[in-house]
Every structure is written in structure tokens, then in C-alpha cells.
Amino acid sequence: MSIKNEMINIIKHHYEEIPTPILNMIGAVGNQFGYGLRYGKSFSKVYEELRKTEFFSEEELDNIVKEKLIEQIKYAYKYVPYYRKKYNENDVKTMDSLSDIERFPFIDKEIVKSNEDQFISDKFKKSELIQKKTSGSTGMPLAIYMNKDTTLKEWAFVVHIWERIGFTSKSSRILMREIEDKNKGICYFDGLKNELRIDISNMTPENMEIYCKAIERYKPDYIHGYPSATLQLCKFIEKRGIKHQFKGVLPSSEGMSKEEVNYIKRVLNCPCLSFYGHTERLVMAGQCECSECYHVEPLYGYCELIDKNGEVIREEGKTGEIVATGFCNTGMPLIRYKTGDLAEWSLKKCSCGRNYKLLKKLEGRTTEYLVDRNNNKISLTAFRYSFYEQHVNSFQFYQDEPGKVFVRIIPEEDFTELDKKNILQTLEEDCNSQIEFSIEKVKSISKKKSGKRELIIQKLDK
């Protein structure tokens, strides 16, 4: 192992013990030498492959994806007990095209959860793997086990997507997440990661004033974090003003409506570049500098769309569930995993020049819907979220009866009856008056353990 990699591993293992001034000093030096020094060999190998293949032809990309897909399936059959039991040896040996993936069965969260140990590769001890849990939006959190370089490989894809709006190895950012170690305070600068950490667990006006002063002091280039927290900060900045111009917003982990994106762009006067990914690390898709469609990263995983009957969708105009096979994790390979997320293909070529598959109408989880008075499900994406123009700080839907929904809001001081009327009118128009909405003013809104917003709480009998 090289001295550089040894240093990286030492810093990783003892990160929390290293005094902040020393971390900042290391960061000031390391940030001048690009990604390689900071993230090591696993990151660099993927990053260089992404740069090399970014503008390959569709045929060239398909050949690379085919090789990776076949390699992952054969690996899974050889080393993962679940696939050894379920797959036919002849099918595995004769696989030689992308369409051959359709011979293999789907898996889902329930199957993986019920057979957890059977999905762990024989090449690893379970204790050697990193465990991550899904947020449990379906009420059933799932433990995902990854080999140690999976996160570094993923990070190469993330920064490569961000580069589409100017992000570089020297760029700084705000990271808007909950700070678990409260001894570090509600806001501090991490020089090694070149990021201003902001605690979103208690975004009071007093705390957001502290955040704005820190922004003006450290001048981070980008905002990265949960859209719900970014929106709250934008509401505060719109009133207060700020002596700093961001280069862009990099939302993650939560869905965003067009209204929310447009609001952020207007207030901060900068581009907003979203990408789609999930805890299972199977598929990633990012917007680009030319389009709001999501470009599926071909080297990250193989993405399919299926209809309600399990048939593969290839045409435009049909919404289907995202099914994915990941290439980055060999500790717990998941093949043809039904994500529960919905999307639609776009068959148009993007003017950016990348020959990636394009997703549009990403609709989030199949479980995120409201139920009208006739017991019909209405996706949350059907609603216009113009709340942030109506003097509302944050909001959440609560439903315990078909056809009736409470809209919990944290109102601003200048919230009026006219704002209330406009919100209710918009929502009722969006569902053709099949749901009766009521506004409920609250002081706080619940979040998931991860810190993500809980857009809907549903207590319906199923």
C-alpha cells in the first residue's frame, strides 16, 4: 500500500479524534491536489473511467454496460447463496446480451429482508461490510451491506454529475444535514471536506441568522443537502438578504416539485441540479446543464422500467416502476431489484451530447399517494406545491380517512386568510375536488430518523 493510501486510511479511521484545526490544515493542503489525494484509488479509477466514457456513442456504452451486467450476474451466481439457489446455471453461462437480463426473476425489499444473510457474498464476512438502512418510507426499513469502497465509487459519480454546473475538486459547499455530535455546535467549517456543516434539526430564525453569517464568512460555492431544509433557508434569505452569491444548488435524498425548484432558482439566482439515487446503490441518474431530464449513469447500474404486469417498458409515454441492477457493490449484489419508484423514459437525444438513457417524470415512491373519497390513489406528484409563495415555512400531509386530508403548515407571521384560501383552492383543483383539504397550523413537523422530511403521514386501514 502506498504512503498516500496509508495516510487516507489513518485519517478515515481516526477522523472524529483529529482536532478541527489540524483537519482544516490538512484540508487546505489536500484541496489543492485534486480528488485523487483526498479519496484514493477506488474513487480515482471510477472517476477516470467516467471522464473517458462520458461522450461515448450509444453502441460503445451498451457494450460496456453489457460486460458489467454479465460480470455482476456471474459473480452473484458464483458467490451469493440466494442466486445460486434461484438461478439456472445454464442461463448464467449463456447470457451474452442486455436483453438476457429479462430471463431472471425480480426481487424486492421484502424478499431481501426475509433472506438477508443469503444475499451476502461468500467473499466477505458480514462483519466486514458497512451497513446502511433505507429510510423505511414503506414502513419496512431494509439493511443494505456494502463493501468498503462502494461509497467512494458512488462519490465519483456524484461529483462527476455536479461538474456539469461547474463543481471542481476545489469547490466548497454547505452540507445541510443533522449534526449528530452536538458538541461541535449547530454550524462549523470542516476544512478537510471543504464544507460548512449546518444542523437542520432545529432551523429557528435565530439559528438561521447564525447560518447566514457563517455563509457570508466562509463563502461556500454550492448548497448540498435535503431540499426541504434548503427551502427553509431560502425563505429566510428571501426576507433577510445575503452578501454572497452561490454558484449552484445540489439537492439530494428528497424529491422536489417544479415549483420548489423554481423558487430556489429565483431566490438564490443560480442553477439547481438534481440527481436520483437511493440507499440500495443500484441506479443513479442526474440532470445536466441542458435538460431537466435525468441521465441514467450507465456505469453505475442497469436500469429498467416495468409495468404493473412485470413487462419491460421500452417506449415513451408509459409510467413504470424502476427496476435496477447495481455494479458498485459486490458485498450484497442486488439484481433486478424493484425500487418502488416510478418514472417514464424520454427517447429524445439530449443536446448535451451524452448518449445516456433519459428518465422523465420521476415520481418517487409508489407508496406516496393520497386517497380520494372513491378510494382512488392520487400520486403526490399530481399536486402543485405553491406553498412557498403563500407565506408557509414548511408543510406536511396527514390522512386517516379516504377523501379527507389535513395540510399541516408552519405559517410565517404574514400568513393570511387569503393565503389559506389560495392553497386550498389549488389543491382541490389538482384532485378534481375528490379530496376535502383542511389547513392545520402547527409549530413543528415530524421528520424521519435520517432527517429527511416526512411529506405524508398516512393512517389509513389497509
CSV table of C-alpha atoms in Angstrom, one decimal:
chain,number,residue,atom,x,y,z
A,1,MET,CA,0.0,0.0,0.0
A,2,SER,CA,1.3,3.5,-0.9
A,3,ILE,CA,2.1,6.1,1.7
A,4,LYS,CA,-0.7,8.2,0.3
A,5,ASN,CA,-3.3,5.5,0.8
A,6,GLU,CA,-2.0,4.7,4.3
A,7,MET,CA,-2.5,8.4,5.2
A,8,ILE,CA,-6.0,8.4,3.8
A,9,ASN,CA,-6.9,5.3,5.8
A,10,ILE,CA,-5.5,6.7,9.0
A,11,ILE,CA,-7.5,9.9,8.6
A,12,LYS,CA,-10.7,7.9,7.9
A,13,HIS,CA,-10.3,5.7,10.9
A,14,HIS,CA,-9.4,8.5,13.3
A,15,TYR,CA,-11.4,11.3,11.7
A,16,GLU,CA,-13.6,12.1,14.8
A,17,GLU,CA,-10.5,12.2,17.1
A,18,ILE,CA,-8.4,14.6,15.0
A,19,PRO,CA,-8.7,18.3,16.3
A,20,THR,CA,-10.6,20.6,13.9
A,21,PRO,CA,-7.6,23.0,13.4
A,22,ILE,CA,-5.4,20.1,12.2
A,23,LEU,CA,-8.2,18.8,9.9
A,24,ASN,CA,-8.5,22.3,8.4
A,25,MET,CA,-4.8,22.5,7.9
A,26,ILE,CA,-4.7,19.1,6.2
A,27,GLY,CA,-7.7,20.1,4.1
A,28,ALA,CA,-6.1,23.4,3.0
A,29,VAL,CA,-3.2,21.5,1.6
A,30,GLY,CA,-5.1,18.5,0.2
A,31,ASN,CA,-7.7,20.6,-1.6
A,32,GLN,CA,-5.0,21.9,-3.9
A,33,PHE,CA,-4.1,18.5,-5.3
A,34,GLY,CA,-7.4,17.3,-6.7
A,35,TYR,CA,-9.7,14.3,-5.9
A,36,GLY,CA,-7.1,11.6,-6.0
A,37,LEU,CA,-5.2,12.6,-2.9
A,38,ARG,CA,-8.4,13.1,-0.9
A,39,TYR,CA,-10.3,10.0,-1.9
A,40,GLY,CA,-7.8,7.4,-3.0
A,41,LYS,CA,-7.5,4.6,-5.6
A,42,SER,CA,-11.1,3.3,-5.7
A,43,PHE,CA,-12.5,6.7,-6.4
A,44,SER,CA,-9.8,7.7,-8.9
A,45,LYS,CA,-10.3,4.5,-11.0
A,46,VAL,CA,-14.1,5.1,-11.4
A,47,TYR,CA,-13.7,8.9,-11.9
A,48,GLU,CA,-11.2,8.4,-14.7
A,49,GLU,CA,-13.4,5.8,-16.4
A,50,LEU,CA,-16.3,8.3,-16.2
A,51,ARG,CA,-14.3,11.1,-17.8
A,52,LYS,CA,-13.1,8.7,-20.6
A,53,THR,CA,-16.5,7.4,-21.5
A,54,GLU,CA,-18.8,10.4,-20.9
A,55,PHE,CA,-19.3,11.1,-24.6
A,56,PHE,CA,-19.1,7.6,-25.9
A,57,SER,CA,-21.6,6.5,-28.6
A,58,GLU,CA,-24.7,4.6,-27.6
A,59,GLU,CA,-23.2,1.4,-29.0
A,60,GLU,CA,-20.0,1.8,-27.1
A,61,LEU,CA,-21.9,2.4,-23.8
A,62,ASP,CA,-24.1,-0.6,-24.4
A,63,ASN,CA,-21.1,-2.8,-24.8
A,64,ILE,CA,-19.6,-1.6,-21.5
A,65,VAL,CA,-22.9,-2.0,-19.7
A,66,LYS,CA,-23.3,-5.5,-21.1
A,67,GLU,CA,-19.9,-6.5,-19.9
A,68,LYS,CA,-20.6,-5.1,-16.4
A,69,LEU,CA,-24.0,-6.7,-16.2
A,70,ILE,CA,-22.8,-10.1,-17.3
A,71,GLU,CA,-19.9,-9.9,-14.9
A,72,GLN,CA,-22.1,-9.0,-11.9
A,73,ILE,CA,-24.7,-11.7,-12.6
A,74,LYS,CA,-22.0,-14.4,-13.0
A,75,TYR,CA,-20.3,-13.1,-9.8
A,76,ALA,CA,-23.6,-13.3,-7.9
A,77,TYR,CA,-24.3,-16.8,-9.1
A,78,LYS,CA,-20.8,-18.0,-8.1
A,79,TYR,CA,-20.6,-16.3,-4.7
A,80,VAL,CA,-24.1,-15.3,-3.4
A,81,PRO,CA,-26.2,-18.2,-1.9
A,82,TYR,CA,-29.6,-16.7,-2.9
A,83,TYR,CA,-28.7,-16.5,-6.6
A,84,ARG,CA,-27.0,-19.9,-6.6
A,85,LYS,CA,-30.3,-21.4,-5.4
A,86,LYS,CA,-32.6,-19.4,-7.7
A,87,TYR,CA,-30.7,-19.1,-10.9
A,88,ASN,CA,-30.2,-21.8,-13.5
A,89,GLU,CA,-26.5,-22.5,-14.2
A,90,ASN,CA,-27.1,-22.8,-18.0
A,91,ASP,CA,-28.9,-19.4,-18.1
A,92,VAL,CA,-26.0,-17.7,-16.3
A,93,LYS,CA,-23.4,-19.3,-18.7
A,94,THR,CA,-25.3,-18.4,-21.9
A,95,MET,CA,-26.0,-14.8,-21.0
A,96,ASP,CA,-24.4,-12.6,-23.7
A,97,SER,CA,-26.8,-9.6,-24.3
A,98,LEU,CA,-28.5,-6.9,-22.3
A,99,SER,CA,-32.0,-8.3,-23.0
A,100,ASP,CA,-31.0,-11.7,-21.5
A,101,ILE,CA,-31.4,-10.0,-18.1
A,102,GLU,CA,-35.2,-10.5,-18.6
A,103,ARG,CA,-34.8,-14.2,-18.0
A,104,PHE,CA,-34.0,-13.6,-14.4
A,105,PRO,CA,-36.7,-13.0,-11.7
A,106,PHE,CA,-37.4,-9.7,-9.9
A,107,ILE,CA,-36.5,-9.2,-6.2
A,108,ASP,CA,-37.9,-6.6,-3.8
A,109,LYS,CA,-37.4,-5.2,-0.4
A,110,GLU,CA,-39.5,-7.9,1.3
A,111,ILE,CA,-37.5,-10.7,-0.4
A,112,VAL,CA,-34.2,-9.2,0.6
A,113,LYS,CA,-35.3,-8.5,4.1
A,114,SER,CA,-36.5,-12.1,4.6
A,115,ASN,CA,-33.3,-13.6,3.2
A,116,GLU,CA,-30.7,-11.1,4.4
A,117,ASP,CA,-27.8,-13.4,5.0
A,118,GLN,CA,-28.5,-15.3,1.7
A,119,PHE,CA,-27.7,-12.1,-0.2
A,120,ILE,CA,-24.3,-11.6,1.4
A,121,SER,CA,-21.4,-12.6,-0.9
A,122,ASP,CA,-19.2,-15.6,0.3
A,123,LYS,CA,-16.2,-13.4,-0.4
A,124,PHE,CA,-17.0,-11.3,2.6
A,125,LYS,CA,-17.7,-11.7,6.3
A,126,LYS,CA,-20.9,-9.8,7.2
A,127,SER,CA,-18.9,-8.0,10.0
A,128,GLU,CA,-16.5,-6.7,7.3
A,129,LEU,CA,-19.3,-4.9,5.4
A,130,ILE,CA,-20.7,-1.4,6.0
A,131,GLN,CA,-24.4,-1.4,6.9
A,132,LYS,CA,-26.8,1.3,5.7
A,133,LYS,CA,-30.6,1.3,6.3
A,134,THR,CA,-33.2,2.6,4.0
A,135,SER,CA,-35.5,5.3,5.4
A,136,GLY,CA,-38.4,2.9,5.7
A,137,SER,CA,-40.9,5.1,3.8
A,138,THR,CA,-42.9,1.9,3.2
A,139,GLY,CA,-42.9,1.1,6.9
A,140,MET,CA,-40.2,-1.6,6.4
A,141,PRO,CA,-36.6,-0.3,6.7
A,142,LEU,CA,-34.1,-2.5,4.9
A,143,ALA,CA,-30.4,-3.2,5.9
A,144,ILE,CA,-28.0,-2.9,3.0
A,145,TYR,CA,-24.5,-4.3,3.3
A,146,MET,CA,-21.7,-2.8,1.2
A,147,ASN,CA,-18.0,-3.5,0.7
A,148,LYS,CA,-15.9,-0.6,1.9
A,149,ASP,CA,-15.1,1.0,-1.4
A,150,THR,CA,-18.8,1.2,-2.6
A,151,THR,CA,-19.3,4.7,-1.1
A,152,LEU,CA,-16.1,6.0,-2.7
A,153,LYS,CA,-17.1,4.6,-6.1
A,154,GLU,CA,-20.5,6.3,-5.7
A,155,TRP,CA,-18.9,9.6,-4.8
A,156,ALA,CA,-17.0,9.6,-8.1
A,157,PHE,CA,-20.4,9.5,-9.9
A,158,VAL,CA,-21.8,12.3,-7.7
A,159,VAL,CA,-19.0,14.8,-8.2
A,160,HIS,CA,-18.9,13.9,-11.9
A,161,ILE,CA,-22.6,14.9,-12.2
A,162,TRP,CA,-22.0,18.1,-10.2
A,163,GLU,CA,-19.2,19.1,-12.6
A,164,ARG,CA,-22.0,19.8,-15.2
A,165,ILE,CA,-22.6,23.1,-13.4
A,166,GLY,CA,-19.0,24.0,-12.6
A,167,PHE,CA,-18.2,21.9,-9.4
A,168,THR,CA,-14.5,21.2,-9.1
A,169,SER,CA,-12.1,19.4,-6.6
A,170,LYS,CA,-11.5,22.9,-5.1
A,171,SER,CA,-15.2,23.8,-4.7
A,172,SER,CA,-16.6,24.3,-1.2
A,173,ARG,CA,-20.2,23.6,-0.2
A,174,ILE,CA,-22.8,23.8,2.6
A,175,LEU,CA,-23.8,20.4,3.8
A,176,MET,CA,-27.3,20.6,5.2
A,177,ARG,CA,-27.8,17.6,7.4
A,178,GLU,CA,-28.4,16.9,11.0
A,179,ILE,CA,-25.2,17.2,13.0
A,180,GLU,CA,-25.1,14.1,15.3
A,181,ASP,CA,-22.2,15.3,17.5
A,182,LYS,CA,-23.9,18.3,19.2
A,183,ASN,CA,-20.6,19.1,20.9
A,184,LYS,CA,-19.5,20.6,17.6
A,185,GLY,CA,-22.3,23.1,17.7
A,186,ILE,CA,-25.0,23.8,15.2
A,187,CYS,CA,-22.7,25.2,12.5
A,188,TYR,CA,-18.9,24.6,11.8
A,189,PHE,CA,-16.5,24.5,8.9
A,190,ASP,CA,-14.8,21.2,8.1
A,191,GLY,CA,-11.6,22.1,6.2
A,192,LEU,CA,-10.7,18.6,5.2
A,193,LYS,CA,-14.0,18.1,3.4
A,194,ASN,CA,-14.2,21.8,2.4
A,195,GLU,CA,-17.7,22.1,3.7
A,196,LEU,CA,-19.7,24.3,6.0
A,197,ARG,CA,-21.8,21.9,8.1
A,198,ILE,CA,-25.3,23.2,9.1
A,199,ASP,CA,-27.5,21.4,11.5
A,200,ILE,CA,-31.1,21.2,10.1
A,201,SER,CA,-32.6,19.6,13.2
A,202,ASN,CA,-33.7,23.0,14.7
A,203,MET,CA,-33.9,25.6,12.0
A,204,THR,CA,-35.2,28.5,14.1
A,205,PRO,CA,-34.9,32.1,12.9
A,206,GLU,CA,-32.1,32.6,15.5
A,207,ASN,CA,-30.2,29.6,14.2
A,208,MET,CA,-30.7,30.6,10.5
A,209,GLU,CA,-29.3,34.0,11.3
A,210,ILE,CA,-26.2,32.2,12.6
A,211,TYR,CA,-26.1,30.1,9.4
A,212,CYS,CA,-26.3,33.2,7.1
A,213,LYS,CA,-23.4,34.9,9.0
A,214,ALA,CA,-21.3,31.7,8.5
A,215,ILE,CA,-22.2,31.7,4.8
A,216,GLU,CA,-21.1,35.3,4.5
A,217,ARG,CA,-17.8,34.4,6.3
A,218,TYR,CA,-16.9,31.2,4.6
A,219,LYS,CA,-18.5,31.9,1.2
A,220,PRO,CA,-19.3,28.3,0.1
A,221,ASP,CA,-19.7,27.8,-3.6
A,222,TYR,CA,-22.7,25.3,-3.5
A,223,ILE,CA,-25.5,24.2,-1.3
A,224,HIS,CA,-25.9,20.5,-0.9
A,225,GLY,CA,-28.5,18.7,1.2
A,226,TYR,CA,-32.2,18.0,1.8
A,227,PRO,CA,-34.4,20.2,-0.4
A,228,SER,CA,-36.8,20.7,2.5
A,229,ALA,CA,-34.0,22.3,4.6
A,230,THR,CA,-32.8,24.3,1.6
A,231,LEU,CA,-36.3,25.7,1.0
A,232,GLN,CA,-36.5,26.8,4.7
A,233,LEU,CA,-33.1,28.6,4.4
A,234,CYS,CA,-34.3,30.2,1.1
A,235,LYS,CA,-37.4,31.5,2.9
A,236,PHE,CA,-35.2,33.2,5.5
A,237,ILE,CA,-32.7,34.5,2.9
A,238,GLU,CA,-35.5,36.0,0.8
A,239,LYS,CA,-36.5,38.2,3.8
A,240,ARG,CA,-33.1,38.9,5.2
A,241,GLY,CA,-30.9,39.1,2.1
A,242,ILE,CA,-27.4,37.7,2.0
A,243,LYS,CA,-24.0,39.1,0.9
A,244,HIS,CA,-22.9,36.1,-1.0
A,245,GLN,CA,-23.7,34.6,-4.5
A,246,PHE,CA,-23.9,30.8,-4.7
A,247,LYS,CA,-22.7,29.0,-7.9
A,248,GLY,CA,-25.4,26.3,-7.6
A,249,VAL,CA,-27.7,24.2,-5.5
A,250,LEU,CA,-27.1,20.4,-5.4
A,251,PRO,CA,-30.2,18.8,-3.7
A,252,SER,CA,-30.3,15.1,-2.7
A,253,SER,CA,-32.2,12.4,-1.0
A,254,GLU,CA,-35.7,14.0,-1.4
A,255,GLY,CA,-37.9,14.6,-4.3
A,256,MET,CA,-38.7,18.2,-5.5
A,257,SER,CA,-41.6,19.7,-7.3
A,258,LYS,CA,-41.1,22.1,-10.2
A,259,GLU,CA,-42.5,24.9,-8.0
A,260,GLU,CA,-39.9,24.2,-5.4
A,261,VAL,CA,-37.0,24.1,-7.9
A,262,ASN,CA,-38.2,27.4,-9.5
A,263,TYR,CA,-38.5,29.0,-6.1
A,264,ILE,CA,-34.9,28.1,-5.1
A,265,LYS,CA,-33.6,29.3,-8.5
A,266,ARG,CA,-35.4,32.6,-8.1
A,267,VAL,CA,-34.3,33.4,-4.6
A,268,LEU,CA,-30.7,32.3,-5.0
A,269,ASN,CA,-30.3,33.3,-8.6
A,270,CYS,CA,-28.3,30.2,-9.5
A,271,PRO,CA,-28.8,26.8,-11.2
A,272,CYS,CA,-30.3,23.8,-9.3
A,273,LEU,CA,-29.0,20.4,-10.4
A,274,SER,CA,-30.8,17.3,-9.0
A,275,PHE,CA,-29.9,13.7,-9.2
A,276,TYR,CA,-31.7,10.5,-8.3
A,277,GLY,CA,-30.2,7.7,-6.2
A,278,HIS,CA,-31.1,5.6,-3.3
A,279,THR,CA,-29.6,3.7,-0.3
A,280,GLU,CA,-29.5,0.4,-2.2
A,281,ARG,CA,-26.9,1.9,-4.5
A,282,LEU,CA,-28.3,0.4,-7.7
A,283,VAL,CA,-29.1,3.2,-10.0
A,284,MET,CA,-28.1,6.9,-10.3
A,285,ALA,CA,-29.4,9.5,-12.7
A,286,GLY,CA,-28.6,13.2,-12.8
A,287,GLN,CA,-29.8,16.2,-14.6
A,288,CYS,CA,-27.5,18.1,-16.9
A,289,GLU,CA,-26.7,21.7,-17.9
A,290,CYS,CA,-29.1,21.4,-20.9
A,291,SER,CA,-32.1,19.5,-19.7
A,292,GLU,CA,-34.2,18.7,-16.6
A,293,CYS,CA,-34.4,15.0,-17.8
A,294,TYR,CA,-32.4,12.6,-15.6
A,295,HIS,CA,-29.4,11.0,-17.4
A,296,VAL,CA,-29.1,7.4,-16.2
A,297,GLU,CA,-25.4,6.7,-15.3
A,298,PRO,CA,-24.6,3.6,-17.4
A,299,LEU,CA,-21.6,2.5,-15.4
A,300,TYR,CA,-23.3,2.7,-12.1
A,301,GLY,CA,-26.1,0.2,-12.7
A,302,TYR,CA,-28.5,-1.2,-15.2
A,303,CYS,CA,-32.0,0.5,-15.2
A,304,GLU,CA,-35.2,-1.0,-16.4
A,305,LEU,CA,-38.9,0.2,-16.3
A,306,ILE,CA,-41.6,-2.4,-15.8
A,307,ASP,CA,-45.4,-2.1,-15.9
A,308,LYS,CA,-47.9,-3.5,-13.4
A,309,ASN,CA,-47.7,-6.9,-15.1
A,310,GLY,CA,-43.9,-7.1,-14.9
A,311,GLU,CA,-43.4,-6.4,-18.6
A,312,VAL,CA,-40.5,-4.3,-19.6
A,313,ILE,CA,-41.3,-0.8,-20.9
A,314,ARG,CA,-39.2,0.5,-23.8
A,315,GLU,CA,-41.5,3.2,-25.3
A,316,GLU,CA,-42.2,6.7,-24.3
A,317,GLY,CA,-45.4,7.8,-22.6
A,318,LYS,CA,-45.8,4.9,-20.2
A,319,THR,CA,-45.0,5.2,-16.5
A,320,GLY,CA,-43.3,2.2,-14.9
A,321,GLU,CA,-41.5,1.1,-11.8
A,322,ILE,CA,-37.7,1.4,-11.7
A,323,VAL,CA,-36.0,-1.9,-11.6
A,324,ALA,CA,-32.2,-1.8,-11.1
A,325,THR,CA,-29.1,-4.0,-11.0
A,326,GLY,CA,-26.1,-2.3,-9.4
A,327,PHE,CA,-22.5,-2.5,-10.4
A,328,CYS,CA,-20.7,-0.9,-7.4
A,329,ASN,CA,-21.5,-3.2,-4.6
A,330,THR,CA,-20.1,-6.8,-4.5
A,331,GLY,CA,-20.7,-7.3,-0.8
A,332,MET,CA,-24.5,-7.6,-1.3
A,333,PRO,CA,-25.3,-7.6,-5.0
A,334,LEU,CA,-29.0,-6.9,-5.9
A,335,ILE,CA,-30.2,-8.0,-9.3
A,336,ARG,CA,-33.4,-6.8,-10.9
A,337,TYR,CA,-34.5,-5.1,-7.6
A,338,LYS,CA,-37.9,-3.4,-7.7
A,339,THR,CA,-37.2,0.0,-6.2
A,340,GLY,CA,-40.8,1.2,-5.7
A,341,ASP,CA,-40.0,4.4,-7.6
A,342,LEU,CA,-41.9,5.4,-10.7
A,343,ALA,CA,-40.6,7.1,-13.9
A,344,GLU,CA,-41.0,7.4,-17.6
A,345,TRP,CA,-38.5,7.1,-20.5
A,346,SER,CA,-37.6,10.0,-22.7
A,347,LEU,CA,-36.4,8.8,-26.1
A,348,LYS,CA,-35.2,12.2,-27.3
A,349,LYS,CA,-31.5,12.9,-27.6
A,350,CYS,CA,-30.2,15.5,-25.1
A,351,SER,CA,-28.3,18.4,-26.7
A,352,CYS,CA,-25.5,18.0,-24.1
A,353,GLY,CA,-24.1,15.2,-26.3
A,354,ARG,CA,-24.2,12.4,-23.7
A,355,ASN,CA,-25.8,9.2,-25.1
A,356,TYR,CA,-27.3,8.1,-21.8
A,357,LYS,CA,-30.8,6.8,-21.3
A,358,LEU,CA,-33.1,9.6,-20.1
A,359,LEU,CA,-35.8,9.4,-17.4
A,360,LYS,CA,-38.5,12.0,-17.1
A,361,LYS,CA,-41.5,12.3,-14.7
A,362,LEU,CA,-39.6,10.8,-11.8
A,363,GLU,CA,-42.5,10.3,-9.4
A,364,GLY,CA,-40.9,9.0,-6.2
A,365,ARG,CA,-42.2,6.0,-4.4
A,366,THR,CA,-45.3,4.1,-5.4
A,367,THR,CA,-46.4,4.4,-1.8
A,368,GLU,CA,-46.6,8.2,-1.9
A,369,TYR,CA,-50.2,9.0,-2.6
A,370,LEU,CA,-53.4,10.4,-1.2
A,371,VAL,CA,-56.7,8.5,-1.3
A,372,ASP,CA,-59.8,10.3,-2.6
A,373,ARG,CA,-63.4,9.7,-1.5
A,374,ASN,CA,-63.8,6.9,-4.0
A,375,ASN,CA,-60.7,5.1,-2.7
A,376,ASN,CA,-58.7,6.1,-5.8
A,377,LYS,CA,-55.0,6.7,-5.3
A,378,ILE,CA,-53.7,10.1,-6.4
A,379,SER,CA,-49.9,10.4,-6.6
A,380,LEU,CA,-48.4,13.3,-4.7
A,381,THR,CA,-46.7,14.4,-8.0
A,382,ALA,CA,-50.2,15.4,-9.3
A,383,PHE,CA,-50.3,18.4,-6.9
A,384,ARG,CA,-48.8,21.9,-7.4
A,385,TYR,CA,-46.7,22.8,-4.3
A,386,SER,CA,-47.1,26.6,-4.4
A,387,PHE,CA,-47.0,26.8,-0.6
A,388,TYR,CA,-43.7,28.6,-0.5
A,389,GLU,CA,-45.2,31.5,-2.3
A,390,GLN,CA,-48.1,31.6,0.2
A,391,HIS,CA,-46.1,32.6,3.4
A,392,VAL,CA,-45.6,29.0,4.5
A,393,ASN,CA,-42.3,27.8,6.1
A,394,SER,CA,-42.9,24.1,5.8
A,395,PHE,CA,-45.8,21.6,5.3
A,396,GLN,CA,-46.9,18.0,5.5
A,397,PHE,CA,-50.0,16.0,4.5
A,398,TYR,CA,-51.8,13.9,7.1
A,399,GLN,CA,-54.6,11.4,6.2
A,400,ASP,CA,-56.5,8.9,8.3
A,401,GLU,CA,-59.7,8.8,6.2
A,402,PRO,CA,-60.3,8.4,2.5
A,403,GLY,CA,-61.3,11.7,0.8
A,404,LYS,CA,-60.1,13.9,3.7
A,405,VAL,CA,-56.6,15.3,4.2
A,406,PHE,CA,-55.1,17.7,6.8
A,407,VAL,CA,-52.4,20.0,5.4
A,408,ARG,CA,-50.1,20.7,8.4
A,409,ILE,CA,-48.3,24.0,7.9
A,410,ILE,CA,-45.8,26.1,9.8
A,411,PRO,CA,-47.0,29.6,8.8
A,412,GLU,CA,-44.9,32.7,8.6
A,413,GLU,CA,-46.0,35.8,10.6
A,414,ASP,CA,-47.6,37.3,7.5
A,415,PHE,CA,-49.7,34.3,6.6
A,416,THR,CA,-53.3,35.4,5.8
A,417,GLU,CA,-56.7,34.0,5.2
A,418,LEU,CA,-56.1,34.7,1.5
A,419,ASP,CA,-53.0,32.5,1.6
A,420,LYS,CA,-55.1,29.8,3.2
A,421,LYS,CA,-57.8,30.1,0.5
A,422,ASN,CA,-55.3,30.0,-2.3
A,423,ILE,CA,-53.7,26.8,-1.0
A,424,LEU,CA,-57.0,25.0,-0.5
A,425,GLN,CA,-58.2,26.1,-3.9
A,426,THR,CA,-55.1,24.9,-5.7
A,427,LEU,CA,-55.1,21.5,-4.0
A,428,GLU,CA,-58.8,20.9,-4.6
A,429,GLU,CA,-58.4,21.8,-8.3
A,430,ASP,CA,-55.5,19.3,-8.6
A,431,CYS,CA,-57.6,16.4,-7.4
A,432,ASN,CA,-60.8,17.5,-9.2
A,433,SER,CA,-62.5,18.2,-5.8
A,434,GLN,CA,-62.3,14.5,-4.9
A,435,ILE,CA,-60.5,15.3,-1.6
A,436,GLU,CA,-61.6,17.7,1.1
A,437,PHE,CA,-58.5,19.6,2.4
A,438,SER,CA,-58.2,21.3,5.8
A,439,ILE,CA,-55.4,23.6,6.9
A,440,GLU,CA,-53.9,22.9,10.4
A,441,LYS,CA,-51.3,25.3,11.8
A,442,VAL,CA,-48.6,23.6,13.8
A,443,LYS,CA,-45.3,24.7,15.4
A,444,SER,CA,-43.2,21.8,14.2
A,445,ILE,CA,-43.4,19.0,11.6
A,446,SER,CA,-42.1,15.5,12.1
A,447,LYS,CA,-39.1,14.1,10.2
A,448,LYS,CA,-37.7,10.7,9.6
A,449,LYS,CA,-34.7,9.5,11.7
A,450,SER,CA,-32.4,10.3,8.8
A,451,GLY,CA,-33.5,14.0,9.0
A,452,LYS,CA,-35.5,13.8,5.7
A,453,ARG,CA,-38.9,15.4,5.6
A,454,GLU,CA,-41.9,13.2,6.0
A,455,LEU,CA,-44.1,14.6,3.3
A,456,ILE,CA,-47.1,12.4,4.1
A,457,ILE,CA,-48.3,10.6,7.3
A,458,GLN,CA,-50.9,8.1,6.4
A,459,LYS,CA,-53.0,6.2,8.9
A,460,LEU,CA,-55.5,4.6,6.6
A,461,ASP,CA,-56.7,1.0,7.2
A,462,LYS,CA,-55.0,-1.1,4.5
